[in-house]
CSV table of C-alpha atoms in Angstrom, one decimal:
chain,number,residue,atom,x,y,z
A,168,UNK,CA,89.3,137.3,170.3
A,169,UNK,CA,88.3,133.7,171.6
A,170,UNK,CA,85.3,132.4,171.4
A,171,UNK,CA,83.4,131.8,174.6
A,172,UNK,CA,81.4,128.8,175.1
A,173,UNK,CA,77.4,129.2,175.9
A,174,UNK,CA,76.0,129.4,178.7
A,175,UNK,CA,74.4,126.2,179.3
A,176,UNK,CA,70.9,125.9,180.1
A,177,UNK,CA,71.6,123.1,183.8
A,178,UNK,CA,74.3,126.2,185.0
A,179,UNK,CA,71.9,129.2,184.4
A,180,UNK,CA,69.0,127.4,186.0
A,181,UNK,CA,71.1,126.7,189.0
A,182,UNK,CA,72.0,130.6,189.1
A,183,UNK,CA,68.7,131.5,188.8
A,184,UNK,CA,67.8,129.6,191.6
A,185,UNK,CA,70.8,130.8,193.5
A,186,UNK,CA,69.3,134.4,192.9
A,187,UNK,CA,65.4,133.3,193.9
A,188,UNK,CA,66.8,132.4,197.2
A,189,UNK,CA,69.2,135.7,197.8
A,190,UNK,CA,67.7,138.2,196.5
A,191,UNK,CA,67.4,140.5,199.5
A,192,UNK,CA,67.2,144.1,199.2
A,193,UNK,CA,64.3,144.9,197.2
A,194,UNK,CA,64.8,146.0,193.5
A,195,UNK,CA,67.9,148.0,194.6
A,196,UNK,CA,69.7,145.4,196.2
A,197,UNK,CA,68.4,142.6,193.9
A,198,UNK,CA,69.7,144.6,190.6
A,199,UNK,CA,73.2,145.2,192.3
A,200,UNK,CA,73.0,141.2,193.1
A,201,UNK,CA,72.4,140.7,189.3
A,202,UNK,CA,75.1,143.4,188.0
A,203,UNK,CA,77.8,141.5,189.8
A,204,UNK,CA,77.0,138.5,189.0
A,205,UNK,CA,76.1,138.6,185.7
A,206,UNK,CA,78.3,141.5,184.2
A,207,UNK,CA,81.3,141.3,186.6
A,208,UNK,CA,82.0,138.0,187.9
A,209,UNK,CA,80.6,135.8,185.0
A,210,UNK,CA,80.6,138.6,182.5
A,211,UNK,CA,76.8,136.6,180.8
A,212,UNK,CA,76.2,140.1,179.4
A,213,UNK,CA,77.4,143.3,179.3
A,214,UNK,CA,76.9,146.3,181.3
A,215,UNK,CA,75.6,147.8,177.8
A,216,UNK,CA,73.1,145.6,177.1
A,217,UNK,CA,72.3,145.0,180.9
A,218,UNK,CA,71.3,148.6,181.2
A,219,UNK,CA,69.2,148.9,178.3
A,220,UNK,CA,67.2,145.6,179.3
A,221,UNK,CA,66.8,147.5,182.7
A,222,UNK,CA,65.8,150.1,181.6
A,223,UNK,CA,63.0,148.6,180.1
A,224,UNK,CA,62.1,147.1,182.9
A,225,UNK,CA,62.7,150.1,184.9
A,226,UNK,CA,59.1,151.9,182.4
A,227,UNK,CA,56.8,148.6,182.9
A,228,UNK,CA,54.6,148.0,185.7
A,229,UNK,CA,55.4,145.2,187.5
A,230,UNK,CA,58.9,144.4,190.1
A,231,UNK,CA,61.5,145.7,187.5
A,232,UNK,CA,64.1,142.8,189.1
A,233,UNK,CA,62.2,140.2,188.4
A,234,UNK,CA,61.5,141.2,184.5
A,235,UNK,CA,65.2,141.9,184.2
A,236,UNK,CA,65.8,138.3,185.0
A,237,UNK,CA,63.2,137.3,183.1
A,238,UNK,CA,64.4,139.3,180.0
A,239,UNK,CA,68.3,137.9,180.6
A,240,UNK,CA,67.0,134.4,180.8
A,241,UNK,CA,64.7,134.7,177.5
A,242,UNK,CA,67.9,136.6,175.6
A,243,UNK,CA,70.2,133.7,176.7
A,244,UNK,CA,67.8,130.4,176.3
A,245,UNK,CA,64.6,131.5,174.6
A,246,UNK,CA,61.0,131.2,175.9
A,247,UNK,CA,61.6,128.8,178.6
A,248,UNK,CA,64.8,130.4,179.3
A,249,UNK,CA,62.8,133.6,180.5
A,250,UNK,CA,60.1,131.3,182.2
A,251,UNK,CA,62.4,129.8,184.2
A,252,UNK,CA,64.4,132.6,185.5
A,253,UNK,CA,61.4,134.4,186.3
A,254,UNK,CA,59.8,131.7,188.5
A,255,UNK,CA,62.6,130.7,190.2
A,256,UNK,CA,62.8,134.4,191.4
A,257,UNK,CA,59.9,134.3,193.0
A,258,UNK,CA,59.6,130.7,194.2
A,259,UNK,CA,62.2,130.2,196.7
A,260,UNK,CA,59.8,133.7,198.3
A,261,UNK,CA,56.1,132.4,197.1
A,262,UNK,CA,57.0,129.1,199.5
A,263,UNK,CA,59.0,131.0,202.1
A,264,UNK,CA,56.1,133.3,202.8
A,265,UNK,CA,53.3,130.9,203.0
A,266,UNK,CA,55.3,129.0,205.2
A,267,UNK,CA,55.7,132.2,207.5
A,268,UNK,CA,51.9,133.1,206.7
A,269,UNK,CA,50.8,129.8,208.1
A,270,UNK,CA,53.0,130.6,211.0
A,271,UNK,CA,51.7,133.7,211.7
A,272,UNK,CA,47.7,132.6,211.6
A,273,UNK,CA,48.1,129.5,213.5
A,274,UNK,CA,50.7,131.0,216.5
A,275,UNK,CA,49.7,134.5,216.6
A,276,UNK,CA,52.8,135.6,216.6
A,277,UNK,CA,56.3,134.5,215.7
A,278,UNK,CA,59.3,136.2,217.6
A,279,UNK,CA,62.4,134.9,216.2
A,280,UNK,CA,61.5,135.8,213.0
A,281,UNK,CA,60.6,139.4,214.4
A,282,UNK,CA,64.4,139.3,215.7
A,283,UNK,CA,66.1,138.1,212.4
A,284,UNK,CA,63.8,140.7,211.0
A,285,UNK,CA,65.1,143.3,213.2
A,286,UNK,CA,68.5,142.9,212.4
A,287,UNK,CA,67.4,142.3,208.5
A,288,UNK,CA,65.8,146.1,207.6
A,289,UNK,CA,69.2,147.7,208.6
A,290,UNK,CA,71.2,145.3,206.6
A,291,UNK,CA,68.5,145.9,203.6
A,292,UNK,CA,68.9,149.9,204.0
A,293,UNK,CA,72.9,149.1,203.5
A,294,UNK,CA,72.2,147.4,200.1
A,295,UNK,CA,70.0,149.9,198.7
A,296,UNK,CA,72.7,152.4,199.6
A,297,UNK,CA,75.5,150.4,198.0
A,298,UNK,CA,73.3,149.8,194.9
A,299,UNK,CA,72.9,153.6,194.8
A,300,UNK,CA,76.3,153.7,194.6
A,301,UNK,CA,77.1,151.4,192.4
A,302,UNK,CA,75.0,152.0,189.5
A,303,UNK,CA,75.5,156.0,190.2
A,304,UNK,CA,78.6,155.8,189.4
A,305,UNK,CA,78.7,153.8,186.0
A,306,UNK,CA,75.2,156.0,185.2
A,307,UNK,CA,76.0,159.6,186.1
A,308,UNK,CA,78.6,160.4,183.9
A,309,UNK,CA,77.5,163.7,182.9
A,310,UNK,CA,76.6,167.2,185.2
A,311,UNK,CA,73.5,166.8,183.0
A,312,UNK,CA,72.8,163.2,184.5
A,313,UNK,CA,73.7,164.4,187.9
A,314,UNK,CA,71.2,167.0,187.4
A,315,UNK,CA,68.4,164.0,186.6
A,316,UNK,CA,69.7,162.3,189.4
A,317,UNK,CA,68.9,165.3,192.0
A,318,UNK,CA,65.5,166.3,190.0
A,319,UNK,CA,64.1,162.8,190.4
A,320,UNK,CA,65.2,162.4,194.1
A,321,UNK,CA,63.6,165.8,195.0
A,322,UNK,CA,60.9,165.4,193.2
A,323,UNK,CA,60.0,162.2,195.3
A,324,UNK,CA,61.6,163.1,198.5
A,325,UNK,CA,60.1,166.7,198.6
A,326,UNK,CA,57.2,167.1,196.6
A,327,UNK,CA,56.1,163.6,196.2
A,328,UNK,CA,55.4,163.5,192.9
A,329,UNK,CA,53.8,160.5,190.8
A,330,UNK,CA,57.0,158.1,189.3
A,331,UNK,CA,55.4,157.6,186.3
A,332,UNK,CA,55.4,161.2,185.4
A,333,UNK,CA,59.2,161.3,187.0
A,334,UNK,CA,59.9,158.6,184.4
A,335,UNK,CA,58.0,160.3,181.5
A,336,UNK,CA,60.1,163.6,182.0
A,337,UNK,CA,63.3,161.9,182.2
A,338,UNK,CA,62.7,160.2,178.5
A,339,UNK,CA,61.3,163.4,177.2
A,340,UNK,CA,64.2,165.4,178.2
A,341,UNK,CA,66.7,162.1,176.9
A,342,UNK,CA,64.6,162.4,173.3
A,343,UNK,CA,65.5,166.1,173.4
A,344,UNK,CA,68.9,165.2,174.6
A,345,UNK,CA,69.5,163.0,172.0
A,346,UNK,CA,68.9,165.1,169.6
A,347,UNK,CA,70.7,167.9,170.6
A,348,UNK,CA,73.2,166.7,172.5
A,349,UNK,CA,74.1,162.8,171.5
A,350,UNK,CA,77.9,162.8,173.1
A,351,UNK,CA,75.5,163.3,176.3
A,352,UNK,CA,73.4,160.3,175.9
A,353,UNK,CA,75.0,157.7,174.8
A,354,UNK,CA,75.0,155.1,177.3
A,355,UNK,CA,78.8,154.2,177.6
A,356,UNK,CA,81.5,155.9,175.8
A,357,UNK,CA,84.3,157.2,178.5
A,358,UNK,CA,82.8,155.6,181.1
A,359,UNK,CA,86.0,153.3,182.9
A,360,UNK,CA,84.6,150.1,184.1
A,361,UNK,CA,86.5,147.1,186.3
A,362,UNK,CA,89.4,144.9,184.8
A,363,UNK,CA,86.6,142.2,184.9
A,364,UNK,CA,84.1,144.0,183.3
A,365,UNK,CA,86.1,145.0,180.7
A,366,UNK,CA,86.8,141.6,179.3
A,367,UNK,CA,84.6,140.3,176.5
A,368,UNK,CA,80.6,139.4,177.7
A,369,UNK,CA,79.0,136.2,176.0
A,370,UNK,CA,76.6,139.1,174.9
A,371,UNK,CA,78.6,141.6,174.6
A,372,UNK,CA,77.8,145.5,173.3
A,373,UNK,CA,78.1,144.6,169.8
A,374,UNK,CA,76.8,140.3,169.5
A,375,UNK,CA,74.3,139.9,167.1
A,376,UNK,CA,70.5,139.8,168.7
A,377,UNK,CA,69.9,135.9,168.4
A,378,UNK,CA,67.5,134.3,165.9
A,379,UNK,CA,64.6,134.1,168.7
A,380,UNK,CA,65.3,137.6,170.0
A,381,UNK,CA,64.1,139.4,166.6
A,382,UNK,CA,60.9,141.0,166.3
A,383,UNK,CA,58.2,138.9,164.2
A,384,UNK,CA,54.1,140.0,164.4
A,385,UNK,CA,53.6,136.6,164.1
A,386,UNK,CA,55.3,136.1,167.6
A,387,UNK,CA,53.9,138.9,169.2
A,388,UNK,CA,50.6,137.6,168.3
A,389,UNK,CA,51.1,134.2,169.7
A,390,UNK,CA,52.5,135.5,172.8
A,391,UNK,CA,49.7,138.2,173.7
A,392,UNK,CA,47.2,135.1,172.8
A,393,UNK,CA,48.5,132.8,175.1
A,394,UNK,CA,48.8,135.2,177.9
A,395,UNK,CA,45.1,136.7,177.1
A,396,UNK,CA,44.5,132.6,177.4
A,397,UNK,CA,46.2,131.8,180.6
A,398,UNK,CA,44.2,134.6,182.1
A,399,UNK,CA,41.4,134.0,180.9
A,400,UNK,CA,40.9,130.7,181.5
A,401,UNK,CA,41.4,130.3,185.6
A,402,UNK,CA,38.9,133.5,186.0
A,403,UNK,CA,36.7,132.1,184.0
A,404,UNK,CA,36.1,128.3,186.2
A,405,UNK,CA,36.5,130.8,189.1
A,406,UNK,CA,33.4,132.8,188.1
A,407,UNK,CA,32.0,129.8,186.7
A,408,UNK,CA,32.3,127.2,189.4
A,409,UNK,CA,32.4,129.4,193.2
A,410,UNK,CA,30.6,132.9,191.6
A,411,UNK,CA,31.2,136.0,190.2
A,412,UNK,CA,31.3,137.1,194.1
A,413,UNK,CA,33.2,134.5,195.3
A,414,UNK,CA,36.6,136.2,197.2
A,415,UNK,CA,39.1,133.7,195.2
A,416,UNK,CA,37.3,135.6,191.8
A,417,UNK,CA,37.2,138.6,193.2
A,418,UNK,CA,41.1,138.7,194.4
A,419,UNK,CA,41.5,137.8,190.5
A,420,UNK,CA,40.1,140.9,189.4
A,421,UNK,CA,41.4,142.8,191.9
A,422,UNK,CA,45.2,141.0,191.7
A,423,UNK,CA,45.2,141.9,188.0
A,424,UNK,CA,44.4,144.9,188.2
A,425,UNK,CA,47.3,145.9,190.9
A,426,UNK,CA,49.6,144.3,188.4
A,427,UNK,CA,48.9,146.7,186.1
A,428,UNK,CA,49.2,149.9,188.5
A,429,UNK,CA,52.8,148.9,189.8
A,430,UNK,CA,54.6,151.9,187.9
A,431,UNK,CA,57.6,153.1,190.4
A,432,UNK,CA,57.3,149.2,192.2
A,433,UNK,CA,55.8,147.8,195.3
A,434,UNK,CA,55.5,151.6,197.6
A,435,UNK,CA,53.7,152.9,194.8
A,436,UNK,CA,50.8,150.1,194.6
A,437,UNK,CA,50.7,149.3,198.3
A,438,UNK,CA,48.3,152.5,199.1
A,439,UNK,CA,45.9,151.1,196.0
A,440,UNK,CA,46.3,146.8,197.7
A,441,UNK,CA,45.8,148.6,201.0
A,442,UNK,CA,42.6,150.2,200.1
A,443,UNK,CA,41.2,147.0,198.1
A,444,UNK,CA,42.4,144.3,200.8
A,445,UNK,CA,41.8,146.2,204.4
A,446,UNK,CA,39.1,148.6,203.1
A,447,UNK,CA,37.1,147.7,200.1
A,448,UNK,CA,37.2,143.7,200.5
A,449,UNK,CA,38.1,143.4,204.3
A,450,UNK,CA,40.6,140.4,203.5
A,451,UNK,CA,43.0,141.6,206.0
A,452,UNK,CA,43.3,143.8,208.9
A,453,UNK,CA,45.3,146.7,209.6
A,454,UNK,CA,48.0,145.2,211.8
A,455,UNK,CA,48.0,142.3,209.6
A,456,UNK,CA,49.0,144.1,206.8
A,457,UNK,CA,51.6,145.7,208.3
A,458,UNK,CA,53.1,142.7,209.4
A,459,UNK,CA,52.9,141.3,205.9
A,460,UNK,CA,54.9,144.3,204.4
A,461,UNK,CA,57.5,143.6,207.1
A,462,UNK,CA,57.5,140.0,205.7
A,463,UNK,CA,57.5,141.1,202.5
A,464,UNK,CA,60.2,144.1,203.3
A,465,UNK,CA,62.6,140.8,204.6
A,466,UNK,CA,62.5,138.1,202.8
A,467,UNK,CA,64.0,137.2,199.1
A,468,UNK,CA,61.9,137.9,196.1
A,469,UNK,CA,60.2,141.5,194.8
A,470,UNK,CA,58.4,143.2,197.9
A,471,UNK,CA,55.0,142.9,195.8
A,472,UNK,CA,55.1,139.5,197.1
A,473,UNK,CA,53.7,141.0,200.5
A,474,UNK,CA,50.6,140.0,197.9
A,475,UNK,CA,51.1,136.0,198.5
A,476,UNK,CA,50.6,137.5,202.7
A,477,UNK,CA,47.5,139.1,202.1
A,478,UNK,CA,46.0,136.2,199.6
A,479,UNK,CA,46.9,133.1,202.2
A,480,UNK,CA,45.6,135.3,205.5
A,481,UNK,CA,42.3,136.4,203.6
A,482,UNK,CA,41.9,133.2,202.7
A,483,UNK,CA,42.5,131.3,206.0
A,484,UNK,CA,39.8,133.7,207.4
A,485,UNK,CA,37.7,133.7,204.4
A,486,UNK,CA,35.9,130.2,205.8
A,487,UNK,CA,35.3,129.5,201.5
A,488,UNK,CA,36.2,125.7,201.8
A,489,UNK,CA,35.0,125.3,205.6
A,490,UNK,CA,36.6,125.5,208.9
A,491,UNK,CA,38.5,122.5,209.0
A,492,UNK,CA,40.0,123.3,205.5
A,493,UNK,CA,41.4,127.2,206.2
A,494,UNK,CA,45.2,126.0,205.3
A,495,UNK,CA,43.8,124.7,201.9
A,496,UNK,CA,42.2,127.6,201.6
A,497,UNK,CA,45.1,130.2,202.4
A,498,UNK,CA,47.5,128.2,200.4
A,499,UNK,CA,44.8,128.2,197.0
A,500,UNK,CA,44.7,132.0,197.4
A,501,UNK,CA,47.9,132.6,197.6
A,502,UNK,CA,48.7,130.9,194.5
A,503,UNK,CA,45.6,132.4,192.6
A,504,UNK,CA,46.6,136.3,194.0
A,505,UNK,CA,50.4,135.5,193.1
A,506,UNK,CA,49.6,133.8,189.7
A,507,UNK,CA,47.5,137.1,188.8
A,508,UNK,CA,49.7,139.6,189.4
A,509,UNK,CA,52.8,138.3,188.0
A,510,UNK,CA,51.4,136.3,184.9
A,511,UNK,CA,51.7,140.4,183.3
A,512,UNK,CA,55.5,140.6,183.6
A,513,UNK,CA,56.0,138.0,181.7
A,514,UNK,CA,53.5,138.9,179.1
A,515,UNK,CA,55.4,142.0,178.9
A,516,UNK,CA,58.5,140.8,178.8
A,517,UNK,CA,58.2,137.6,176.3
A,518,UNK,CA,56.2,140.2,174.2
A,519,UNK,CA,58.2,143.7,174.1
A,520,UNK,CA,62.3,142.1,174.7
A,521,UNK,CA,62.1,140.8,170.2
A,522,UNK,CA,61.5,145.2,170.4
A,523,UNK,CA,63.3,146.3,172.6
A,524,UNK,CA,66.4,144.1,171.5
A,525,UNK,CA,66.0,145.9,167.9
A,526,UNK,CA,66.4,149.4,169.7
A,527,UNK,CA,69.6,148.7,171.9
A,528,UNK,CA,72.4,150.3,169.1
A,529,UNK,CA,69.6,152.8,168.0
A,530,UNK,CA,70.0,156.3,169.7
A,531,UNK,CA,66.7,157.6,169.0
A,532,UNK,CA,65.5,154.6,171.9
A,533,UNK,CA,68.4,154.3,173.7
A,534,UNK,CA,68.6,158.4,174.6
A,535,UNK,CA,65.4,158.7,176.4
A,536,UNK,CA,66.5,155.4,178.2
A,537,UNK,CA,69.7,156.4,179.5
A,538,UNK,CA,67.6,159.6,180.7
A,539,UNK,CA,65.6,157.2,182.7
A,540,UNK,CA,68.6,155.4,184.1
A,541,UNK,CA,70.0,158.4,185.9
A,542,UNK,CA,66.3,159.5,187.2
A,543,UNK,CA,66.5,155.7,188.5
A,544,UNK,CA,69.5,156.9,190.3
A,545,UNK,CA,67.4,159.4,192.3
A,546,UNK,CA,64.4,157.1,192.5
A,547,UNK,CA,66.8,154.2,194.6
A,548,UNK,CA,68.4,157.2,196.4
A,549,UNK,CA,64.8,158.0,198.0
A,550,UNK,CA,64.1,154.6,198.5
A,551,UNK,CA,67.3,154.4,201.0
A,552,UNK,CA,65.7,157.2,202.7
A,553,UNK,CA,62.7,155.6,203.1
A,554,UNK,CA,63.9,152.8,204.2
A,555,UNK,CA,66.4,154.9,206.5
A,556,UNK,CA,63.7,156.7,208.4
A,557,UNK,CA,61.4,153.6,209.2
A,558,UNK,CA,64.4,151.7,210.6
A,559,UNK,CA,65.6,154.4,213.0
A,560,UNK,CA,62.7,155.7,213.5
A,561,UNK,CA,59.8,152.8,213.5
A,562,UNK,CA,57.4,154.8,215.4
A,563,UNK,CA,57.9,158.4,213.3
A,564,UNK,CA,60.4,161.2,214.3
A,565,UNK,CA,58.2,161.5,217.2
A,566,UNK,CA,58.9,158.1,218.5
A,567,UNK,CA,62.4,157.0,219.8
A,568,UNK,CA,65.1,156.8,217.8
A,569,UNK,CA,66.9,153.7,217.4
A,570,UNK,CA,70.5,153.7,218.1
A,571,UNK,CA,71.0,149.6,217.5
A,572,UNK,CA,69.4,149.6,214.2
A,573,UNK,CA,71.7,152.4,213.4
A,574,UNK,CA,75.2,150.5,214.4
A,575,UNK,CA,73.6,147.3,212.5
A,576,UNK,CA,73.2,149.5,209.1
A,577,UNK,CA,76.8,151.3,209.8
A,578,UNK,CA,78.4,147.9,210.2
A,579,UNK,CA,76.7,146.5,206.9
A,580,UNK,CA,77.0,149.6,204.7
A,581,UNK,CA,81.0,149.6,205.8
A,582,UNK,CA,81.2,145.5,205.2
A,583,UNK,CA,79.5,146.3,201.3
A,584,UNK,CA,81.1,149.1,200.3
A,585,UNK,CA,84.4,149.6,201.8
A,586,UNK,CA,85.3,145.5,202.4
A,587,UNK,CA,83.0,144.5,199.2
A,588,UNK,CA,81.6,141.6,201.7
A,589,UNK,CA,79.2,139.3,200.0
A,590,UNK,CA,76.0,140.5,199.9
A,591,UNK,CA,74.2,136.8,201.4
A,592,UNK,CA,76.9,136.9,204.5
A,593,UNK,CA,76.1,140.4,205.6
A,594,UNK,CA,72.3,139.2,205.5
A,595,UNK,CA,73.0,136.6,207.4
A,596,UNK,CA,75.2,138.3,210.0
A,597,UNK,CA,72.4,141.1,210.8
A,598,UNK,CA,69.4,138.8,210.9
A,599,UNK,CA,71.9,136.7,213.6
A,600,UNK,CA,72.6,140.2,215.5
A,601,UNK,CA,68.9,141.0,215.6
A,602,UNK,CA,68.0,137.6,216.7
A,603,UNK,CA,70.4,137.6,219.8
A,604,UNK,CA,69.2,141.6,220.3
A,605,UNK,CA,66.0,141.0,220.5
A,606,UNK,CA,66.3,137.3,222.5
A,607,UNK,CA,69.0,138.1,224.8
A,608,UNK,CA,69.2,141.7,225.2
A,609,UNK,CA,65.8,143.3,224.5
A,610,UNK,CA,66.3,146.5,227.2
A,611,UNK,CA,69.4,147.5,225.5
């Protein structure tokens, strides 16, 4: 078999920033982005070891997308490697939505990017489905996982359960499974992939875990010291310099925190920011965070960014640096609120991938893992209903339904999955659709 040159480290940051700036479609969308990319078309890893670093992810709090480029990047190029990817995930959306923040407080109101938007959510709905798809079908191969599948989805859809318990019962029936039934849990084996996947990855199923990738306490150490550091340390000359009461301190408490309550991603914390920002802290209003989730909802990056919204407009209201300073002082909380609740990811990450790398041949881990995979399949299922209903029907089942939307996400979904249309053109297409919709022919 010939050997295939590394990656090097100029070409994997320019993909990484490639991903930062298309990374549509929440963690659905975005993981699909990654699978082909990385696993089909330039075949970095395989679908193997892809899946078990998701699943990893998939248990964390935190956007599980943005880990699993962080964990790819560390595997392939070490610390900074991991850095790297995991920044430029989020950068091309930290700038994008301050920009559009800034918009919205100084205008009021900004009605072309309600247009693209409108055509955008039908388009996202599309990718979540064909991510549903896709990853379904390489992670159901068993009645048993189809079973998972269904139990997770009604268990959201239906009875609303907590995802962290959804999560906990999938890997407690995969330990069982394991043990009992191993031919069941494997996480391959007689599972027929694409011609391209097939061919050999530069980590492939059985490469060697790389010198920097093995588990050492003395690494671990250093790692959880200099995250405990970088915490530490801007909290501190917040507290120290503006107050303990100060809103930028008190949005680091609070950002940290929602890091670490972001089990089941974004929907699941959103009720706990909404609380802290509209009701405890009065950052933000109401309407204004609803228009931040629809900017978080439609542009690239994890939709926990809607966080960067909320930091800049509480902020630019806050008056904390004066009245002729509010941009200063939406763009400094924006930062803070976005450095606090990502610095954990990559904590976690950095710290638990030298572990988790140790596991990925090791049925005992891997069973309860490929349990959680097919739940996941059920979790992204629900979140294509979700998204569904609140594009067709914005204003509830009682409101009107919304036949446009409908043809936009029929058009998409047939371009993805039937035409395999790149996912960046169908984006673009829709947000052009509901631009000349909602400029040109609003009464339709």
């Amino acid at each position: 078999m010939q050997q295939r040159e590394p990656v090097k480290f100029g070409d994997a940051f320019k993909f990484w920033l490639k991903l930062g700036l298309i990374s549509f479609g929440g963690p659905a969308g975005q993981i699909s982005i990654m699978y082909q990319e990385l696993v089909e078309k330039r075949r970095w890893i395989s679908e193997k070891r892809f899946l078990h670093a998701l699943n990893y992810c998939m248990v964390l709090p935190g956007p599980e997308a943005q880990q699993l480029a962080t964990y790819i990047g560390w595997l392939m190029h070490r610390t900074w490697g991991g850095i790297v990817a995991g920044v430029l995930f989020l950068l091309p959306s930290l700038f994008l939505l301050i920009a559009l923040s800034w918009a919205y407080m100084a205008f009021g109101h900004v009605t072309w990017v309600a247009g693209l938007f409108y055509g955008i959510k039908p388009a996202v709905t599309a990718i979540v489905l064909q991510a549903t798809h896709r990853i379904g079908s390489r992670a159901l191969k068993h009645p048993l996982m189809w079973g998972l599948a269904l139990t997770a989805f009604v268990a959201l859809a239906v009875f609303n359960l907590p995802f962290p318990l959804i999560i906990l019962t999938a890997a407690v029936i995969g330990a069982i499974g394991g043990r009992l039934a191993p031919q069941i849990f494997r996480s391959t084996g007689g599972h027929k992939v694409s011609d391209a996947a097939a061919l050999p990855a530069l980590i492939d199923d059985d490469t060697p875990t790389p010198a920097h990738a093995r588990f050492r306490w003395t690494r671990l150490a250093m790692v959880v010291t200099s995250g405990a550091v970088l915490w530490a340390v801007p909290v501190t000359t917040c507290g120290l310099a503006l107050g303990w009461s100060h809103p930028l301190t008190l949005m680091s408490f609070f950002f940290t925190k929602a890091a670490f309550l972001t089990f089941g991603g974004a929907y699941a914390v959103l009720p706990y920011v909404w609380q802290g920002a509209v009701t405890t802290y009065g950052w933000v209003t109401p309407p204004q965070m609803m228009d931040g989730l629809a900017l978080g909802e439609t542009t690239p990056g994890p939709l926990i960014m809607v966080v960067t919204f909320v930091g800049f407009v509480g902020g630019f209201q806050s008056g904390m640096f004066g009245s002729d300073h509010a941009v200063l002082a939406g763009v400094t909380t924006a930062l803070t609120v976005t450095w606090f609740t990502f610095l954990p990811s990559f904590i976690f990450i950095l710290a638990g991938g030298p572990f988790v790398e140790s596991t990925h041949n090791n049925l005992t881990f891997t069973a309860p893992l490929t349990a959680i995979t097919a739940a996941v399949v059920g979790v992204i299922a629900n979140l294509a209903l979700f998204f569904g209903y609140h594009v067709l029907w914005p204003q509830g089942f009682t409101g009107a339904f919304d036949g446009k939307a409908l043809v936009i996400a029929t058009v998409a979904a047939i371009a993805l999955l039937r035409f395999k249309a790149n996912v960046i053109h169908v984006i673009v297409a829709c947000a052009l659709t509901g631009l000349v919709i909602k400029l040109f022919l609003p009464m339709l």
